[in-house]
């Protein structure tokens, strides 16, 4: 016999006059002068249970209840007294008159109240089981489930097949450190946990499965932050015989459908498309937050002959850049606010933050307030004002350094100002969903440390048609058939058309200085597969954790993962990672250096 007739949070006026059986946890017990009220909670919500003293045995049990006791309640559904309804609850117009209570399991005193909104993350992750009982966490994980199910239904309707790929695989260079798994059977050899199913999904295309998907775990041993975890979940997709635009069309439709079904949000009928070069020029980022209405003004060419070496140095140095960021109404900012922004950009490698307040533009130099104006000639000042479109009362911030430092620092400053109370008060931020495709990424970027070209995405990305020869002659000009989907400043998905011919793949390896022997050792299985009539193919992978985090309005992907790791890649619930005993290490042929194994 079932212990319950329905969920607590789903009891409504439709059940008036009916007897129900409910199971859940005691959210709160209140004794109101001889009548006990119990807020009984399960995953669907809360129902109010009323215990009258005329049932002595039941009432005695109710008196002994405490928070988080797991109980079963049988009773009669009746209307709440007039004036006591709670319209914020599904069950807020009814209550259950209790006939019987059974304690299924008592609880020790919880380490915190579940309705406490000021818990530290350490407390929450240490007691994650209790944290997951909190309504917000229940909501987040149910939201995650709904997103995943919507994705599955869409992909199934589009003819995609869910195929699992291995978790124990070969270590291959894909941009981050691998998590290695020692083999007990093969002395001194290791598996790697997959950073992504990239190579296997390509081989599935060669095998003729045409349309593949998988909602799967991926693993990367890298530095963590709010939107990263050592293990994360990816919606991984691949398809054959479609071009770049067709692939983008399918998955734009998927994301549009997810937001419509799960949040009842209508995203743009067609997502805007922006080239990587334009995104970097205007916003200093390949994942620009289009909610922020601020853009860069390019000034590099206009600053080459100014006396101010802070500007002329980068402007005359290869790879240098000088930009302005116009902040409408920013003239209101105090010096202490400007100093705070100066400290902020230093986090990103900037040496400082030059600025100009535009008090009266019509007066030219005399209408500007800044310690740097005296070092700029009239032509430079005219270029700054004309190009930026600055008006009276505006503030101009400047970035001048290596392009990467300028892009990182002023790009982050743009977002910080836009999201600030000042930015919102001055209309510099639009509270909306702003999707974007960023396309035409560079195929390669130069690694200054190793003095060689490396792949921007991964080494299996196809070059743009006609760019194959540039890999030999001008790698910096070679563009890739790569594309990222960006939403409100987060990259939520990235993909590319893949290389399906072995000769082109060999050219890419040569540009990356991966010789034939290394390529054969690391990717021989893929190179072999490409020789058997590999079809043109491409795909995309979405970060499920990131998408759900944004949809939930959460601050971190840890709030939408049931059992996440901390920013130090630790599980506080299970105390993992942890030492293992010497016997296990011997079986794996491992000896630790400078670390004492567990005994």
PDB file of N, CA and C in Angstrom, residues 475-534:
ATOM      1  N   UNK A 475      49.454  32.069 -40.671  1.00  0.00           N
ATOM      2  CA  UNK A 475      48.515  31.472 -39.709  1.00  0.00           C
ATOM      3  C   UNK A 475      47.653  32.503 -38.984  1.00  0.00           C
ATOM      4  N   UNK A 476      48.185  33.713 -38.790  1.00  0.00           N
ATOM      5  CA  UNK A 476      47.435  34.738 -38.068  1.00  0.00           C
ATOM      6  C   UNK A 476      46.195  35.214 -38.825  1.00  0.00           C
ATOM      7  N   UNK A 477      46.147  34.985 -40.129  1.00  0.00           N
ATOM      8  CA  UNK A 477      45.012  35.410 -40.957  1.00  0.00           C
ATOM      9  C   UNK A 477      43.998  34.291 -41.191  1.00  0.00           C
ATOM     10  N   UNK A 478      44.319  33.114 -40.749  1.00  0.00           N
ATOM     11  CA  UNK A 478      43.464  31.951 -41.014  1.00  0.00           C
ATOM     12  C   UNK A 478      42.265  31.966 -40.068  1.00  0.00           C
ATOM     13  N   UNK A 479      41.069  31.937 -40.641  1.00  0.00           N
ATOM     14  CA  UNK A 479      39.845  31.910 -39.844  1.00  0.00           C
ATOM     15  C   UNK A 479      39.259  30.505 -39.817  1.00  0.00           C
ATOM     16  N   UNK A 480      38.513  30.219 -38.772  1.00  0.00           N
ATOM     17  CA  UNK A 480      37.947  28.891 -38.565  1.00  0.00           C
ATOM     18  C   UNK A 480      36.441  28.903 -38.770  1.00  0.00           C
ATOM     19  N   UNK A 481      35.904  27.742 -39.121  1.00  0.00           N
ATOM     20  CA  UNK A 481      34.448  27.570 -39.174  1.00  0.00           C
ATOM     21  C   UNK A 481      33.957  27.250 -37.758  1.00  0.00           C
ATOM     22  N   UNK A 482      34.173  28.228 -36.887  1.00  0.00           N
ATOM     23  CA  UNK A 482      33.839  28.046 -35.475  1.00  0.00           C
ATOM     24  C   UNK A 482      32.794  29.077 -35.077  1.00  0.00           C
ATOM     25  N   UNK A 483      32.004  28.718 -34.076  1.00  0.00           N
ATOM     26  CA  UNK A 483      30.909  29.595 -33.662  1.00  0.00           C
ATOM     27  C   UNK A 483      30.608  29.350 -32.193  1.00  0.00           C
ATOM     28  N   UNK A 484      30.312  30.433 -31.491  1.00  0.00           N
ATOM     29  CA  UNK A 484      29.907  30.359 -30.081  1.00  0.00           C
ATOM     30  C   UNK A 484      28.535  31.007 -29.940  1.00  0.00           C
ATOM     31  N   UNK A 485      27.692  30.411 -29.085  1.00  0.00           N
ATOM     32  CA  UNK A 485      26.455  31.073 -28.709  1.00  0.00           C
ATOM     33  C   UNK A 485      26.679  31.747 -27.366  1.00  0.00           C
ATOM     34  N   UNK A 486      26.389  33.038 -27.324  1.00  0.00           N
ATOM     35  CA  UNK A 486      26.616  33.856 -26.132  1.00  0.00           C
ATOM     36  C   UNK A 486      25.263  34.357 -25.641  1.00  0.00           C
ATOM     37  N   UNK A 487      25.098  34.392 -24.324  1.00  0.00           N
ATOM     38  CA  UNK A 487      23.867  34.911 -23.738  1.00  0.00           C
ATOM     39  C   UNK A 487      24.220  35.741 -22.511  1.00  0.00           C
ATOM     40  N   UNK A 488      23.930  37.032 -22.596  1.00  0.00           N
ATOM     41  CA  UNK A 488      24.145  37.932 -21.449  1.00  0.00           C
ATOM     42  C   UNK A 488      25.558  37.844 -20.883  1.00  0.00           C
ATOM     43  N   UNK A 489      26.521  37.755 -21.787  1.00  0.00           N
ATOM     44  CA  UNK A 489      27.919  37.772 -21.371  1.00  0.00           C
ATOM     45  C   UNK A 489      28.505  36.425 -21.004  1.00  0.00           C
ATOM     46  N   UNK A 490      27.711  35.355 -21.121  1.00  0.00           N
ATOM     47  CA  UNK A 490      28.217  33.999 -20.875  1.00  0.00           C
ATOM     48  C   UNK A 490      28.235  33.224 -22.188  1.00  0.00           C
ATOM     49  N   UNK A 491      29.336  32.532 -22.425  1.00  0.00           N
ATOM     50  CA  UNK A 491      29.351  31.577 -23.540  1.00  0.00           C
ATOM     51  C   UNK A 491      28.586  30.337 -23.071  1.00  0.00           C
ATOM     52  N   UNK A 492      27.431  30.085 -23.679  1.00  0.00           N
ATOM     53  CA  UNK A 492      26.650  28.921 -23.252  1.00  0.00           C
ATOM     54  C   UNK A 492      26.837  27.733 -24.195  1.00  0.00           C
ATOM     55  N   UNK A 493      27.404  27.972 -25.370  1.00  0.00           N
ATOM     56  CA  UNK A 493      27.633  26.866 -26.299  1.00  0.00           C
ATOM     57  C   UNK A 493      28.700  27.235 -27.300  1.00  0.00           C
ATOM     58  N   UNK A 494      29.454  26.247 -27.707  1.00  0.00           N
ATOM     59  CA  UNK A 494      30.497  26.492 -28.703  1.00  0.00           C
ATOM     60  C   UNK A 494      30.680  25.277 -29.582  1.00  0.00           C
ATOM     61  N   UNK A 495      30.981  25.522 -30.845  1.00  0.00           N
ATOM     62  CA  UNK A 495      31.172  24.395 -31.753  1.00  0.00           C
ATOM     63  C   UNK A 495      31.861  24.826 -33.030  1.00  0.00           C
ATOM     64  N   UNK A 496      31.892  23.901 -33.969  1.00  0.00           N
ATOM     65  CA  UNK A 496      32.560  24.183 -35.234  1.00  0.00           C
ATOM     66  C   UNK A 496      32.214  23.102 -36.246  1.00  0.00           C
ATOM     67  N   UNK A 497      32.478  23.433 -37.501  1.00  0.00           N
ATOM     68  CA  UNK A 497      32.542  22.404 -38.525  1.00  0.00           C
ATOM     69  C   UNK A 497      33.903  21.728 -38.360  1.00  0.00           C
ATOM     70  N   UNK A 498      33.919  20.405 -38.453  1.00  0.00           N
ATOM     71  CA  UNK A 498      35.160  19.672 -38.185  1.00  0.00           C
ATOM     72  C   UNK A 498      35.932  19.401 -39.474  1.00  0.00           C
ATOM     73  N   UNK A 499      37.170  19.064 -39.286  1.00  0.00           N
ATOM     74  CA  UNK A 499      37.992  18.610 -40.408  1.00  0.00           C
ATOM     75  C   UNK A 499      37.615  17.156 -40.708  1.00  0.00           C
ATOM     76  N   UNK A 500      37.229  16.864 -41.956  1.00  0.00           N
ATOM     77  CA  UNK A 500      36.845  15.484 -42.278  1.00  0.00           C
ATOM     78  C   UNK A 500      37.795  14.833 -43.270  1.00  0.00           C
ATOM     79  N   UNK A 501      38.862  15.560 -43.640  1.00  0.00           N
ATOM     80  CA  UNK A 501      39.845  14.980 -44.564  1.00  0.00           C
ATOM     81  C   UNK A 501      41.194  14.890 -43.867  1.00  0.00           C
ATOM     82  N   UNK A 502      41.825  13.754 -44.019  1.00  0.00           N
ATOM     83  CA  UNK A 502      43.091  13.510 -43.328  1.00  0.00           C
ATOM     84  C   UNK A 502      44.180  14.476 -43.775  1.00  0.00           C
ATOM     85  N   UNK A 503      44.171  14.899 -45.056  1.00  0.00           N
ATOM     86  CA  UNK A 503      45.227  15.788 -45.532  1.00  0.00           C
ATOM     87  C   UNK A 503      45.112  17.177 -44.894  1.00  0.00           C
ATOM     88  N   UNK A 504      43.872  17.658 -44.705  1.00  0.00           N
ATOM     89  CA  UNK A 504      43.695  18.954 -44.049  1.00  0.00           C
ATOM     90  C   UNK A 504      44.056  18.852 -42.568  1.00  0.00           C
ATOM     91  N   UNK A 505      43.689  17.729 -41.944  1.00  0.00           N
ATOM     92  CA  UNK A 505      44.036  17.539 -40.539  1.00  0.00           C
ATOM     93  C   UNK A 505      45.549  17.532 -40.354  1.00  0.00           C
ATOM     94  N   UNK A 506      46.256  16.935 -41.284  1.00  0.00           N
ATOM     95  CA  UNK A 506      47.716  16.915 -41.209  1.00  0.00           C
ATOM     96  C   UNK A 506      48.296  18.321 -41.329  1.00  0.00           C
ATOM     97  N   UNK A 507      47.676  19.176 -42.175  1.00  0.00           N
ATOM     98  CA  UNK A 507      48.132  20.560 -42.316  1.00  0.00           C
ATOM     99  C   UNK A 507      47.983  21.318 -40.984  1.00  0.00           C
ATOM    100  N   UNK A 508      46.863  21.076 -40.314  1.00  0.00           N
ATOM    101  CA  UNK A 508      46.633  21.745 -39.026  1.00  0.00           C
ATOM    102  C   UNK A 508      47.671  21.281 -38.014  1.00  0.00           C
ATOM    103  N   UNK A 509      47.922  19.987 -37.965  1.00  0.00           N
ATOM    104  CA  UNK A 509      48.935  19.471 -37.046  1.00  0.00           C
ATOM    105  C   UNK A 509      50.300  20.084 -37.334  1.00  0.00           C
ATOM    106  N   UNK A 510      50.625  20.259 -38.618  1.00  0.00           N
ATOM    107  CA  UNK A 510      51.906  20.851 -38.983  1.00  0.00           C
ATOM    108  C   UNK A 510      51.986  22.299 -38.505  1.00  0.00           C
ATOM    109  N   UNK A 511      50.879  23.059 -38.661  1.00  0.00           N
ATOM    110  CA  UNK A 511      50.862  24.453 -38.211  1.00  0.00           C
ATOM    111  C   UNK A 511      51.025  24.538 -36.705  1.00  0.00           C
ATOM    112  N   UNK A 512      50.533  23.524 -35.981  1.00  0.00           N
ATOM    113  CA  UNK A 512      50.630  23.485 -34.525  1.00  0.00           C
ATOM    114  C   UNK A 512      51.931  22.847 -34.052  1.00  0.00           C
ATOM    115  N   UNK A 513      52.809  22.507 -35.013  1.00  0.00           N
ATOM    116  CA  UNK A 513      54.087  21.846 -34.727  1.00  0.00           C
ATOM    117  C   UNK A 513      53.885  20.520 -34.003  1.00  0.00           C
ATOM    118  N   UNK A 514      52.829  19.815 -34.424  1.00  0.00           N
ATOM    119  CA  UNK A 514      52.625  18.429 -33.987  1.00  0.00           C
ATOM    120  C   UNK A 514      53.112  17.542 -35.116  1.00  0.00           C
ATOM    121  N   UNK A 515      54.269  16.918 -34.938  1.00  0.00           N
ATOM    122  CA  UNK A 515      54.881  16.135 -35.998  1.00  0.00           C
ATOM    123  C   UNK A 515      54.127  14.850 -36.278  1.00  0.00           C
ATOM    124  N   UNK A 516      54.466  14.169 -37.387  1.00  0.00           N
ATOM    125  CA  UNK A 516      53.769  12.933 -37.775  1.00  0.00           C
ATOM    126  C   UNK A 516      53.802  11.865 -36.688  1.00  0.00           C
ATOM    127  N   UNK A 517      54.941  11.711 -36.018  1.00  0.00           N
ATOM    128  CA  UNK A 517      55.023  10.675 -34.986  1.00  0.00           C
ATOM    129  C   UNK A 517      54.144  11.009 -33.789  1.00  0.00           C
ATOM    130  N   UNK A 518      54.146  12.283 -33.347  1.00  0.00           N
ATOM    131  CA  UNK A 518      53.306  12.697 -32.226  1.00  0.00           C
ATOM    132  C   UNK A 518      51.831  12.604 -32.604  1.00  0.00           C
ATOM    133  N   UNK A 519      51.510  13.027 -33.838  1.00  0.00           N
ATOM    134  CA  UNK A 519      50.112  12.953 -34.293  1.00  0.00           C
ATOM    135  C   UNK A 519      49.640  11.511 -34.318  1.00  0.00           C
ATOM    136  N   UNK A 520      50.502  10.615 -34.789  1.00  0.00           N
ATOM    137  CA  UNK A 520      50.135   9.193 -34.851  1.00  0.00           C
ATOM    138  C   UNK A 520      49.957   8.624 -33.433  1.00  0.00           C
ATOM    139  N   UNK A 521      50.842   9.033 -32.519  1.00  0.00           N
ATOM    140  CA  UNK A 521      50.755   8.505 -31.150  1.00  0.00           C
ATOM    141  C   UNK A 521      49.507   9.002 -30.431  1.00  0.00           C
ATOM    142  N   UNK A 522      49.147  10.259 -30.649  1.00  0.00           N
ATOM    143  CA  UNK A 522      48.026  10.845 -29.903  1.00  0.00           C
ATOM    144  C   UNK A 522      46.687  10.700 -30.610  1.00  0.00           C
ATOM    145  N   UNK A 523      46.698  10.777 -31.950  1.00  0.00           N
ATOM    146  CA  UNK A 523      45.426  10.827 -32.682  1.00  0.00           C
ATOM    147  C   UNK A 523      45.352   9.799 -33.803  1.00  0.00           C
ATOM    148  N   UNK A 524      46.186   8.779 -33.736  1.00  0.00           N
ATOM    149  CA  UNK A 524      46.218   7.814 -34.827  1.00  0.00           C
ATOM    150  C   UNK A 524      44.862   7.208 -35.119  1.00  0.00           C
ATOM    151  N   UNK A 525      44.089   6.909 -34.081  1.00  0.00           N
ATOM    152  CA  UNK A 525      42.780   6.294 -34.282  1.00  0.00           C
ATOM    153  C   UNK A 525      41.842   7.213 -35.054  1.00  0.00           C
ATOM    154  N   UNK A 526      41.937   8.542 -34.816  1.00  0.00           N
ATOM    155  CA  UNK A 526      41.097   9.479 -35.561  1.00  0.00           C
ATOM    156  C   UNK A 526      41.587   9.617 -36.995  1.00  0.00           C
ATOM    157  N   UNK A 527      42.881   9.750 -37.190  1.00  0.00           N
ATOM    158  CA  UNK A 527      43.424   9.874 -38.539  1.00  0.00           C
ATOM    159  C   UNK A 527      43.082   8.655 -39.372  1.00  0.00           C
ATOM    160  N   UNK A 528      43.144   7.479 -38.755  1.00  0.00           N
ATOM    161  CA  UNK A 528      42.763   6.261 -39.482  1.00  0.00           C
ATOM    162  C   UNK A 528      41.295   6.304 -39.886  1.00  0.00           C
ATOM    163  N   UNK A 529      40.430   6.745 -38.950  1.00  0.00           N
ATOM    164  CA  UNK A 529      38.996   6.786 -39.233  1.00  0.00           C
ATOM    165  C   UNK A 529      38.680   7.735 -40.375  1.00  0.00           C
ATOM    166  N   UNK A 530      39.387   8.867 -40.432  1.00  0.00           N
ATOM    167  CA  UNK A 530      39.108   9.852 -41.474  1.00  0.00           C
ATOM    168  C   UNK A 530      39.401   9.322 -42.872  1.00  0.00           C
ATOM    169  N   UNK A 531      40.173   8.257 -42.980  1.00  0.00           N
ATOM    170  CA  UNK A 531      40.510   7.702 -44.293  1.00  0.00           C
ATOM    171  C   UNK A 531      39.378   6.870 -44.895  1.00  0.00           C
ATOM    172  N   UNK A 532      38.380   6.521 -44.095  1.00  0.00           N
ATOM    173  CA  UNK A 532      37.314   5.634 -44.568  1.00  0.00           C
ATOM    174  C   UNK A 532      36.059   6.417 -44.950  1.00  0.00           C
ATOM    175  N   UNK A 533      36.222   7.347 -45.870  1.00  0.00           N
ATOM    176  CA  UNK A 533      35.068   8.060 -46.384  1.00  0.00           C
ATOM    177  C   UNK A 533      34.369   8.890 -45.328  1.00  0.00           C
ATOM    178  N   UNK A 534      35.140   9.597 -44.503  1.00  0.00           N
ATOM    179  CA  UNK A 534      34.526  10.403 -43.447  1.00  0.00           C
ATOM    180  C   UNK A 534      33.635  11.487 -44.056  1.00  0.00           C
TER     181      UNK A 534
END
